């Protein structure tokens, strides 16, 4: 086994300490470093105070091989991180011409004027390697001192992630011959974490010590993450394949994908393979299902559209749900879900159509139909499948769960029908 | 001014370091401590390793008055935190009879058998004050040494929160006559962070030293957060009001709300006040705008629906966009955006309707209409307003920015029209 490469992550910003924003960066960075075989050993958050940042850097430099710093960059933060690195390394700020050119282009493209503050963003510590940020105005920086690597990135999540993916992670991989840490993710839906754990208990207990299992539940889905550590890629791959082959028979019905697969990307592939199209009629999900489906680049190839019919009028006028049905069974009913899906399939002229109608909460519940009562449906050229959900969460979660379940209903229905585009 | 009470938060668990679970605890704890006037100065995450936990405790004890530790408790963790505190304080574990009684009752209630591991959960360091956990099996612990308070809580969020709310926060309040920290948030949209900073520079420089300003940018919006520290609630409130009154004239056009206001909740209030309704026609946002509007409980009072028209067929058949318009100007054009909004207003029968049509990316761009070219529109009973956006981000961000901007266009249009429900 190769030596362990230790990393620490430092986030800078009062807003994180005071709990005013959710820090999603450190979880992402921790997972990505683990992925390339670098082990996160500590995370630290400090405020916008030079002395606190310097003490965090000093402590981390005594423990870690790699230190990733996010935040504390940008015009209104007065780029405190940059000034602090200068003090920490005893260097000074100097305008970097490449950085200045990029910032200038950034504003030119947007037809916006550059302020003195923006120009100052191109000033970098003289001892840093400049990492261009093509997604914003705060540059990335790479320092090395006494065998420790320091990386400074902006706190804006998509800028940080883009810089990590395109520049930092590749550099770190080149630098360290770390242990190979190989992940295999099996994505399940429709089975709870504890049931899943019971179902696969024997298999889990029989895992070799260098293969670890993590349960990652998220909105009705549970990701099973296998992490194998070693120094031979091929052996790790075949060991993981062997374990997955043993696991699958136990949970076949609940597995929808692997690794980076999302429910909506899996559905996209299924539809493209069949040259089929999809549309939706959404009541309680209010557009969330369509928004999930269209998160996938190129979804216009199979996604025609969605009718978000919050009001009964629109259920009738646009989707053709019958007045009688709404009066006899109500908007939240199997019959309405069915007519919504069939109506959407007709008006959007698609191979398949899915629908949602329910009570997301917090209000609108009744003794017969409490908050969390949701009907979903999937219409195909030959039949319409419906399903009742009884959810027990807050509004936002009920909406996301409904979306997951209706997309899974669609996935299963596609798999069992040999549909052709109409 | 009272002395500042400094707190540090330490979370224990490999799963947090490796990015396998989202840590929501530290944000919540940071906000709650700030609320009672205790200032979080650092957050640290370490793995399930005794030496790492001890070094984190040792460092924190040299800086903080209060140290909140979460995680590392429970049978599957072998209660590493408890053993570590014993080593740290030089105390030992002893069964606590009250804790044992509570755990026994916990299992009796659930008709489950108690294992030896569960009994061991009632063993506590001899120098700790036992904090009963009525929501789980891992007890809370309170230690004091050399004027530093150490609190240890389970990592399960609702157990941790319940213990904090019912036992820890009240104790901390009693103990410290801490400063009051009062926040006021002013929410802006449509002005960049650096321009905002220049516009209000003089006002910002004139702020008294006990009132701090933070810029929190997020998808085209910038939150201005004022934080006032003192010991008299009324004085702080009036000082903050005074500062806001001075600030508003400078940025009136860009302010859409305060504190917990969201664009979609502000719009909801405006519509309810006017007994008006809203609908949407979405192309590039793919349902995201509707999903934002319906995130608000009770939005069914004014939100009728949205037509997500990804395909031109649906733009024509459902929204009534003319074939000629699509042929002459294309789907991404001012004319199409206008006809989509007007068509949605008609078919959904609403007071207002908004529309989005553009190229979210990554593909689909052309030299004339590059990725990020978006037209938005808002139709009212008397006119239709349009706006061109030129965005330069990744797909997901382009979608969220478009949503923010079209909702803001709606907000401004509502404010300048005295519309009545049709």
CSV table of C-alpha atoms in Angstrom, one decimal, chain A residues 6 9 14-23 26-32 34 39-47 49 52 55-56 59 63 74-77 107 109-110 112-118 134-135 156 158 162 183 214-216 225 227 282-292 294-300 303-311 313-314 317-318 347-349 361-363 395-396 399, chain B residues 6 9 16-23 26-32 34 39-47 49 51-53 55-56 59 63 183 185 192-195 197-198 204 214-217 219 223 225 227 282-300 303-311 313-314 317-318 347-350 361-363 390-397 399:
chain,number,residue,atom,x,y,z
A,6,UNK,CA,-3.7,13.8,4.1
A,9,UNK,CA,-10.3,21.8,4.0
A,14,UNK,CA,-18.7,34.6,9.0
A,15,UNK,CA,-21.9,33.6,7.1
A,16,UNK,CA,-20.9,30.0,7.5
A,17,UNK,CA,-20.0,30.2,11.2
A,18,UNK,CA,-23.2,32.2,11.9
A,19,UNK,CA,-25.3,29.5,10.1
A,20,UNK,CA,-26.6,32.0,7.6
A,21,UNK,CA,-25.7,29.9,4.5
A,22,UNK,CA,-25.5,26.2,3.9
A,23,UNK,CA,-22.0,25.0,3.2
A,26,UNK,CA,-16.8,20.9,2.0
A,27,UNK,CA,-19.0,17.8,1.5
A,28,UNK,CA,-18.3,17.9,-2.2
A,29,UNK,CA,-14.6,18.5,-1.8
A,30,UNK,CA,-14.3,15.7,0.8
A,31,UNK,CA,-16.0,13.3,-1.6
A,32,UNK,CA,-13.9,14.3,-4.6
A,34,UNK,CA,-11.6,10.6,-1.3
A,39,UNK,CA,-7.9,11.3,2.7
A,40,UNK,CA,-9.6,14.3,4.3
A,41,UNK,CA,-8.5,14.4,7.9
A,42,UNK,CA,-10.0,17.7,9.1
A,43,UNK,CA,-12.3,20.4,8.1
A,44,UNK,CA,-12.2,23.9,9.6
A,45,UNK,CA,-14.4,26.9,9.2
A,46,UNK,CA,-13.2,30.3,10.4
A,47,UNK,CA,-14.5,33.8,10.0
A,49,UNK,CA,-10.4,37.5,10.4
A,52,UNK,CA,-8.0,33.2,12.6
A,55,UNK,CA,-3.8,30.1,12.8
A,56,UNK,CA,-6.0,27.7,10.8
A,59,UNK,CA,-2.1,24.3,12.3
A,63,UNK,CA,-0.7,17.9,9.7
A,74,UNK,CA,-14.2,38.6,-4.2
A,75,UNK,CA,-14.5,42.3,-4.3
A,76,UNK,CA,-16.7,42.9,-1.2
A,77,UNK,CA,-14.7,40.5,1.0
A,107,UNK,CA,-16.9,42.0,-18.2
A,109,UNK,CA,-18.6,39.7,-22.7
A,110,UNK,CA,-21.3,40.9,-20.4
A,112,UNK,CA,-20.6,45.6,-18.1
A,113,UNK,CA,-18.1,48.2,-16.9
A,114,UNK,CA,-15.2,47.0,-14.8
A,115,UNK,CA,-14.8,48.8,-11.4
A,116,UNK,CA,-11.5,49.4,-9.6
A,117,UNK,CA,-12.5,46.6,-7.2
A,118,UNK,CA,-12.7,44.2,-10.2
A,134,UNK,CA,-13.4,30.8,-16.5
A,135,UNK,CA,-16.7,30.9,-14.5
A,156,UNK,CA,-19.3,30.3,-5.0
A,158,UNK,CA,-20.2,26.2,-9.2
A,162,UNK,CA,-15.4,23.9,-12.0
A,183,UNK,CA,-15.9,3.5,-5.8
A,214,UNK,CA,-21.9,3.3,2.9
A,215,UNK,CA,-25.6,3.9,2.8
A,216,UNK,CA,-26.5,7.3,1.3
A,225,UNK,CA,-21.5,3.1,-2.1
A,227,UNK,CA,-15.2,1.8,-1.6
A,282,UNK,CA,-48.4,18.2,-12.7
A,283,UNK,CA,-50.6,19.4,-9.9
A,284,UNK,CA,-48.9,19.0,-6.5
A,285,UNK,CA,-45.4,18.9,-7.9
A,286,UNK,CA,-45.9,22.3,-9.5
A,287,UNK,CA,-43.4,21.9,-12.3
A,288,UNK,CA,-40.7,20.1,-10.3
A,289,UNK,CA,-41.0,16.9,-12.3
A,290,UNK,CA,-40.5,18.8,-15.6
A,291,UNK,CA,-37.7,20.7,-14.1
A,292,UNK,CA,-36.0,17.5,-13.1
A,294,UNK,CA,-35.1,19.1,-18.2
A,295,UNK,CA,-32.0,19.3,-15.9
A,296,UNK,CA,-30.5,16.8,-18.4
A,297,UNK,CA,-28.7,18.4,-21.3
A,298,UNK,CA,-30.3,17.3,-24.6
A,299,UNK,CA,-33.6,16.4,-22.9
A,300,UNK,CA,-35.4,18.3,-25.7
A,303,UNK,CA,-39.2,15.8,-23.4
A,304,UNK,CA,-42.1,17.6,-25.2
A,305,UNK,CA,-43.5,19.6,-22.3
A,306,UNK,CA,-45.6,19.6,-19.1
A,307,UNK,CA,-48.9,21.2,-18.1
A,308,UNK,CA,-48.7,22.4,-14.6
A,309,UNK,CA,-52.4,22.4,-13.8
A,310,UNK,CA,-52.7,23.8,-10.3
A,311,UNK,CA,-56.3,24.9,-10.8
A,313,UNK,CA,-60.1,25.0,-14.6
A,314,UNK,CA,-56.8,24.2,-16.3
A,317,UNK,CA,-59.7,23.2,-20.2
A,318,UNK,CA,-56.2,22.2,-21.1
A,347,UNK,CA,-52.5,17.3,-25.8
A,348,UNK,CA,-48.7,17.0,-25.8
A,349,UNK,CA,-48.8,14.2,-28.3
A,361,UNK,CA,-49.1,20.6,2.7
A,362,UNK,CA,-48.8,22.2,5.1
A,363,UNK,CA,-52.5,23.1,4.6
A,395,UNK,CA,-44.1,20.4,1.7
A,396,UNK,CA,-40.7,20.6,-0.1
A,399,UNK,CA,-42.8,17.4,-3.6
B,6,UNK,CA,-16.8,32.6,22.0
B,9,UNK,CA,-18.3,23.6,17.3
B,16,UNK,CA,-18.7,13.9,7.3
B,17,UNK,CA,-15.0,14.2,6.3
B,18,UNK,CA,-15.5,11.8,3.4
B,19,UNK,CA,-18.5,13.8,2.2
B,20,UNK,CA,-20.9,10.8,2.5
B,21,UNK,CA,-23.5,12.7,4.5
B,22,UNK,CA,-24.6,16.3,4.6
B,23,UNK,CA,-23.8,18.0,7.9
B,26,UNK,CA,-23.3,22.9,12.5
B,27,UNK,CA,-25.3,25.4,10.5
B,28,UNK,CA,-28.2,25.0,12.9
B,29,UNK,CA,-26.0,25.2,16.0
B,30,UNK,CA,-24.2,28.3,14.6
B,31,UNK,CA,-27.5,30.1,14.0
B,32,UNK,CA,-28.9,29.2,17.4
B,34,UNK,CA,-25.7,33.6,17.4
B,39,UNK,CA,-20.4,34.1,18.8
B,40,UNK,CA,-19.3,31.0,16.9
B,41,UNK,CA,-15.6,31.5,16.0
B,42,UNK,CA,-14.6,28.2,14.6
B,43,UNK,CA,-16.1,24.9,13.4
B,44,UNK,CA,-14.0,21.7,13.1
B,45,UNK,CA,-14.8,18.3,11.7
B,46,UNK,CA,-12.6,15.4,12.6
B,47,UNK,CA,-12.8,11.6,12.0
B,49,UNK,CA,-9.9,8.9,15.8
B,51,UNK,CA,-6.0,11.5,18.9
B,52,UNK,CA,-7.7,13.8,16.4
B,53,UNK,CA,-10.6,14.5,18.7
B,55,UNK,CA,-6.2,17.6,19.6
B,56,UNK,CA,-9.3,19.4,18.4
B,59,UNK,CA,-6.9,23.6,20.5
B,63,UNK,CA,-9.7,29.9,22.3
B,183,UNK,CA,-29.5,40.9,12.3
B,185,UNK,CA,-31.2,41.5,6.0
B,192,UNK,CA,-23.9,43.1,-9.2
B,193,UNK,CA,-22.1,42.7,-5.9
B,194,UNK,CA,-19.3,45.1,-6.9
B,195,UNK,CA,-21.6,47.8,-8.3
B,197,UNK,CA,-20.5,47.9,-3.0
B,198,UNK,CA,-19.6,51.1,-4.9
B,204,UNK,CA,-21.0,51.5,4.5
B,214,UNK,CA,-21.9,41.4,4.9
B,215,UNK,CA,-22.6,40.8,1.1
B,216,UNK,CA,-24.2,37.4,0.4
B,217,UNK,CA,-24.6,36.9,-3.4
B,219,UNK,CA,-28.2,33.7,-8.3
B,223,UNK,CA,-28.4,39.8,0.4
B,225,UNK,CA,-26.8,41.5,6.1
B,227,UNK,CA,-25.2,42.6,12.2
B,282,UNK,CA,-41.7,28.1,-19.8
B,283,UNK,CA,-39.3,26.9,-22.5
B,284,UNK,CA,-35.7,27.0,-21.3
B,285,UNK,CA,-36.6,27.0,-17.6
B,286,UNK,CA,-38.4,23.7,-18.1
B,287,UNK,CA,-40.8,24.1,-15.1
B,288,UNK,CA,-38.3,25.7,-12.7
B,289,UNK,CA,-40.3,29.0,-12.5
B,290,UNK,CA,-43.5,27.2,-11.7
B,291,UNK,CA,-41.7,25.1,-9.1
B,292,UNK,CA,-40.3,28.2,-7.4
B,293,UNK,CA,-43.7,29.8,-7.3
B,294,UNK,CA,-45.4,26.7,-5.9
B,295,UNK,CA,-42.7,26.2,-3.2
B,296,UNK,CA,-44.7,28.8,-1.3
B,297,UNK,CA,-47.5,27.2,0.9
B,298,UNK,CA,-50.9,28.6,-0.2
B,299,UNK,CA,-49.6,29.5,-3.6
B,300,UNK,CA,-52.7,27.8,-5.1
B,303,UNK,CA,-50.9,30.5,-9.1
B,304,UNK,CA,-53.1,28.9,-11.8
B,305,UNK,CA,-50.6,26.9,-13.7
B,306,UNK,CA,-47.8,26.8,-16.2
B,307,UNK,CA,-47.3,25.4,-19.7
B,308,UNK,CA,-43.8,24.0,-20.1
B,309,UNK,CA,-43.6,24.1,-23.8
B,310,UNK,CA,-40.2,22.6,-24.8
B,311,UNK,CA,-41.3,21.7,-28.3
B,313,UNK,CA,-45.6,22.1,-31.5
B,314,UNK,CA,-46.8,22.8,-28.0
B,317,UNK,CA,-51.0,24.1,-30.2
B,318,UNK,CA,-51.3,24.9,-26.5
B,347,UNK,CA,-55.3,29.8,-22.0
B,348,UNK,CA,-54.6,29.9,-18.2
B,349,UNK,CA,-57.0,32.8,-17.8
B,350,UNK,CA,-54.8,34.8,-15.4
B,361,UNK,CA,-26.8,25.1,-22.8
B,362,UNK,CA,-24.4,23.3,-22.9
B,363,UNK,CA,-25.4,22.7,-26.6
B,390,UNK,CA,-27.3,37.3,-21.9
B,391,UNK,CA,-26.1,34.7,-19.4
B,392,UNK,CA,-22.7,33.0,-19.3
B,393,UNK,CA,-23.0,30.2,-16.8
B,394,UNK,CA,-23.6,26.4,-16.8
B,395,UNK,CA,-27.0,25.0,-17.7
B,396,UNK,CA,-28.4,24.7,-14.2
B,397,UNK,CA,-27.3,28.2,-13.2
B,399,UNK,CA,-32.0,28.2,-15.6
